[in-house]
Amino acid sequence: MEIKEARQYVIDRLNYAFKPKSVAVIGASRNEKKVGFKVIQGLRRCGYEGIIYPINVKATEVAGLPAYKSILDVPDDVDLAFVSLPATGVFEALEQCVEKKVKIAVVSSSGFGEIGNKNLQNEITEYCRENGLPLIGPNLVGIGTPYHNYNCGFVPYLPNKGPVALISQSGSNLLAALGSSQLDHFGISMFVGLGNKADVDFSEVIKYAEQEEHTKCIAVYIEALDSPEAFKKACLECEKPITVIKVGSSKIGVKAAFAHTASDNTGHNNAEYDQLFQESGVMREETWQEFLDTSLALGMCPPLRGDNVVMITNGGGAGLLACDHFERLGMPLKELKEISQNLRSAIRKYMPSFGSPLNPVDISGTATSEMYGGALRTAYRDENVDGIVISVCPTAVTDVEAITDTVIEIHKQYKTLGKPFIMECQGGNECREAIMKLRDHGIPAFSTMEQAVNAMVALREYSHIMSRKEELLKQAHAEEEEEK
């Protein structure tokens, strides 16, 4: 349901959703295949240190824990109630949560707006709003944060710790990102599935993520916006980068989005969303991979303040792929002599005579970690260089591990200069291991040249967004005053 702007009481209560000291599972089950059992199992497996209260009308014990017939029977305060009941039982459970003075409720149950049962969904939303009980959901997969060993829902694992706050309407895509986190070291600070987002809105989670200490970038998967003005205001006021992917714009996608999370895109075309995102100061990605890659780069790197990017590679082919893709995206590489008068001669010291000191800088297939290190330091030290991309292609003489260790140490030394640094490692297992190690040390690393270029261009785009965001916010405030 629509809100005009993010509600402060909801933002404040979200702390109990991501850092609860106690969780009541309403609909806790002794059946190991049921959601009501998986929630308790997930909390225990991840090392959650708070108190778990199983609520089951027929049991005195669930998963080895004392069970209560009603949340009203719980002797102590409850921060979060996770409701996993048939849709018909949810309203009564929420009434008891209000009576118990529960801080916030999460409803995983389906059977609401997504199957046409919008009246019941609106009824529980209105009741929760009238009684000041924030409701996340219904029809969601879970919520959590690896920084507090907290995984509440039927998510099978916690993601790796990292800088990206992930807010998603889709449970399956949320699970895909969490899986990517484990497999590809895509670091996540907090995550939530909003499902039908009957009450708690994107804007409110964005405002919460802005103040969350581990979050450096906010990534939002959207099927539809009920409250575009609240979204716009929250994004404009946010000082952290925000990237979005908006789906459900195709003819059949409109119907699929409604059947999935009751998301109504009728009357809202793709061009209108493009305009809204531009006015909101957020970056819109078209594909899932671009969404993840951009989020990672924005979470790990400062914005790219200028167009002077230096690329260092041991493979001419990788360099050519980069040249073409940078130009396709409207940010062509410049020759070293155009960037800085002495850069060409300075970097020439770290390549054989048959290397190429243009840009990309090809230090040849015989490049050592010392050569990479020297070229990287030179680029970092030149005040005219705005950003750096390094590509590694394994040859019989390439020590990928040594190169990786070298660039990590140099990055530690020079990252305070505020220059984005991105790696591309194209090859087999040694390159995959290098990518994971680089990401673990705060360096965005990718397996293809296109991903690396996309990420660097996204950092430049974010710099432009930062420059115009103040003006966008002024315009938004002026429009608000006119409406009053």
mmCIF file of N, CA, C and O in Angstrom, residues 325-357:
data_model
loop_
_atom_site.group_PDB
_atom_site.id
_atom_site.type_symbol
_atom_site.label_atom_id
_atom_site.label_comp_id
_atom_site.label_asym_id
_atom_site.label_seq_id
_atom_site.Cartn_x
_atom_site.Cartn_y
_atom_site.Cartn_z
ATOM 1 N N HIS A 325 35.147 -1.959 -25.824
ATOM 2 C CA HIS A 325 33.998 -1.869 -24.933
ATOM 3 C C HIS A 325 33.941 -0.507 -24.236
ATOM 4 O O HIS A 325 32.848 0.055 -24.054
ATOM 5 N N PHE A 326 35.081 0.032 -23.856
ATOM 6 C CA PHE A 326 35.091 1.390 -23.298
ATOM 7 C C PHE A 326 34.480 2.373 -24.305
ATOM 8 O O PHE A 326 33.688 3.249 -23.936
ATOM 9 N N GLU A 327 34.852 2.229 -25.578
ATOM 10 C CA GLU A 327 34.338 3.154 -26.596
ATOM 11 C C GLU A 327 32.846 2.942 -26.824
ATOM 12 O O GLU A 327 32.088 3.913 -26.992
ATOM 13 N N ARG A 328 32.401 1.684 -26.821
ATOM 14 C CA ARG A 328 30.974 1.405 -26.982
ATOM 15 C C ARG A 328 30.149 2.079 -25.889
ATOM 16 O O ARG A 328 29.022 2.512 -26.120
ATOM 17 N N LEU A 329 30.715 2.141 -24.696
ATOM 18 C CA LEU A 329 30.006 2.714 -23.560
ATOM 19 C C LEU A 329 30.212 4.224 -23.429
ATOM 20 O O LEU A 329 29.781 4.837 -22.448
ATOM 21 N N GLY A 330 30.873 4.814 -24.405
ATOM 22 C CA GLY A 330 30.995 6.268 -24.427
ATOM 23 C C GLY A 330 32.111 6.832 -23.574
ATOM 24 O O GLY A 330 32.103 8.032 -23.259
ATOM 25 N N MET A 331 33.098 5.993 -23.214
ATOM 26 C CA MET A 331 34.210 6.486 -22.414
ATOM 27 C C MET A 331 35.524 5.906 -22.975
ATOM 28 O O MET A 331 36.181 5.080 -22.341
ATOM 29 N N PRO A 332 35.908 6.338 -24.171
ATOM 30 C CA PRO A 332 37.085 5.756 -24.823
ATOM 31 C C PRO A 332 38.369 5.969 -24.029
ATOM 32 O O PRO A 332 38.547 7.015 -23.387
ATOM 33 N N LEU A 333 39.248 4.993 -24.075
ATOM 34 C CA LEU A 333 40.553 5.130 -23.434
ATOM 35 C C LEU A 333 41.395 6.176 -24.167
ATOM 36 O O LEU A 333 41.296 6.326 -25.387
ATOM 37 N N LYS A 334 42.238 6.866 -23.413
ATOM 38 C CA LYS A 334 43.167 7.835 -23.995
ATOM 39 C C LYS A 334 44.572 7.254 -23.982
ATOM 40 O O LYS A 334 44.903 6.443 -23.106
ATOM 41 N N GLU A 335 45.395 7.677 -24.916
ATOM 42 C CA GLU A 335 46.799 7.273 -24.883
ATOM 43 C C GLU A 335 47.471 7.897 -23.654
ATOM 44 O O GLU A 335 47.055 8.941 -23.164
ATOM 45 N N LEU A 336 48.527 7.223 -23.177
ATOM 46 C CA LEU A 336 49.217 7.713 -21.979
ATOM 47 C C LEU A 336 49.695 9.148 -22.148
ATOM 48 O O LEU A 336 49.624 9.955 -21.208
ATOM 49 N N LYS A 337 50.166 9.493 -23.344
ATOM 50 C CA LYS A 337 50.693 10.852 -23.556
ATOM 51 C C LYS A 337 49.600 11.907 -23.452
ATOM 52 O O LYS A 337 49.879 13.070 -23.187
ATOM 53 N N GLU A 338 48.325 11.499 -23.680
ATOM 54 C CA GLU A 338 47.207 12.431 -23.522
ATOM 55 C C GLU A 338 46.835 12.604 -22.051
ATOM 56 O O GLU A 338 46.275 13.629 -21.657
ATOM 57 N N ILE A 339 47.145 11.590 -21.250
ATOM 58 C CA ILE A 339 46.788 11.627 -19.827
ATOM 59 C C ILE A 339 47.812 12.421 -19.028
ATOM 60 O O ILE A 339 47.458 13.268 -18.200
ATOM 61 N N SER A 340 49.095 12.148 -19.291
ATOM 62 C CA SER A 340 50.153 12.786 -18.506
ATOM 63 C C SER A 340 51.444 12.796 -19.306
ATOM 64 O O SER A 340 51.803 11.793 -19.945
ATOM 65 N N GLN A 341 52.143 13.888 -19.248
ATOM 66 C CA GLN A 341 53.325 14.080 -20.093
ATOM 67 C C GLN A 341 54.404 13.031 -19.865
ATOM 68 O O GLN A 341 55.014 12.538 -20.812
ATOM 69 N N ASN A 342 54.657 12.686 -18.611
ATOM 70 C CA ASN A 342 55.767 11.779 -18.308
ATOM 71 C C ASN A 342 55.341 10.334 -18.034
ATOM 72 O O ASN A 342 56.176 9.493 -17.726
ATOM 73 N N LEU A 343 54.041 10.063 -18.131
ATOM 74 C CA LEU A 343 53.551 8.736 -17.757
ATOM 75 C C LEU A 343 54.083 7.641 -18.676
ATOM 76 O O LEU A 343 54.472 6.564 -18.209
ATOM 77 N N ARG A 344 54.138 7.913 -19.953
ATOM 78 C CA ARG A 344 54.603 6.918 -20.919
ATOM 79 C C ARG A 344 56.037 6.493 -20.621
ATOM 80 O O ARG A 344 56.352 5.308 -20.555
ATOM 81 N N SER A 345 56.916 7.439 -20.424
ATOM 82 C CA SER A 345 58.328 7.110 -20.177
ATOM 83 C C SER A 345 58.503 6.452 -18.815
ATOM 84 O O SER A 345 59.335 5.553 -18.643
ATOM 85 N N ALA A 346 57.703 6.857 -17.836
ATOM 86 C CA ALA A 346 57.823 6.279 -16.497
ATOM 87 C C ALA A 346 57.385 4.831 -16.473
ATOM 88 O O ALA A 346 58.017 3.973 -15.832
ATOM 89 N N ILE A 347 56.325 4.526 -17.199
ATOM 90 C CA ILE A 347 55.799 3.164 -17.178
ATOM 91 C C ILE A 347 56.587 2.249 -18.112
ATOM 92 O O ILE A 347 56.578 1.026 -17.969
ATOM 93 N N ARG A 348 57.315 2.869 -19.057
ATOM 94 C CA ARG A 348 58.134 2.104 -20.029
ATOM 95 C C ARG A 348 59.214 1.301 -19.312
ATOM 96 O O ARG A 348 59.671 0.273 -19.819
ATOM 97 N N LYS A 349 59.607 1.734 -18.124
ATOM 98 C CA LYS A 349 60.672 1.059 -17.376
ATOM 99 C C LYS A 349 60.258 -0.346 -16.932
ATOM 100 O O LYS A 349 61.112 -1.167 -16.589
ATOM 101 N N TYR A 350 58.966 -0.626 -16.932
ATOM 102 C CA TYR A 350 58.492 -1.887 -16.377
ATOM 103 C C TYR A 350 57.949 -2.831 -17.447
ATOM 104 O O TYR A 350 57.057 -3.637 -17.194
ATOM 105 N N MET A 351 58.514 -2.739 -18.654
ATOM 106 C CA MET A 351 58.111 -3.642 -19.725
ATOM 107 C C MET A 351 59.302 -3.913 -20.642
ATOM 108 O O MET A 351 60.247 -3.114 -20.696
ATOM 109 N N PRO A 352 59.273 -5.035 -21.340
ATOM 110 C CA PRO A 352 60.356 -5.316 -22.281
ATOM 111 C C PRO A 352 60.271 -4.382 -23.482
ATOM 112 O O PRO A 352 59.270 -3.687 -23.683
ATOM 113 N N SER A 353 61.305 -4.381 -24.292
ATOM 114 C CA SER A 353 61.376 -3.461 -25.436
ATOM 115 C C SER A 353 60.247 -3.697 -26.431
ATOM 116 O O SER A 353 59.833 -2.782 -27.145
ATOM 117 N N PHE A 354 59.736 -4.930 -26.470
ATOM 118 C CA PHE A 354 58.662 -5.230 -27.422
ATOM 119 C C PHE A 354 57.267 -4.997 -26.832
ATOM 120 O O PHE A 354 56.257 -5.292 -27.467
ATOM 121 N N GLY A 355 57.203 -4.466 -25.606
ATOM 122 C CA GLY A 355 55.913 -4.122 -25.018
ATOM 123 C C GLY A 355 55.356 -2.851 -25.629
ATOM 124 O O GLY A 355 56.034 -2.156 -26.382
ATOM 125 N N SER A 356 54.117 -2.527 -25.304
ATOM 126 C CA SER A 356 53.462 -1.357 -25.888
ATOM 127 C C SER A 356 53.055 -0.374 -24.805
ATOM 128 O O SER A 356 52.172 -0.668 -23.993
ATOM 129 N N PRO A 357 53.646 0.830 -24.784
ATOM 130 C CA PRO A 357 53.306 1.837 -23.778
ATOM 131 C C PRO A 357 52.201 2.785 -24.251
ATOM 132 O O PRO A 357 52.260 3.977 -23.999
#
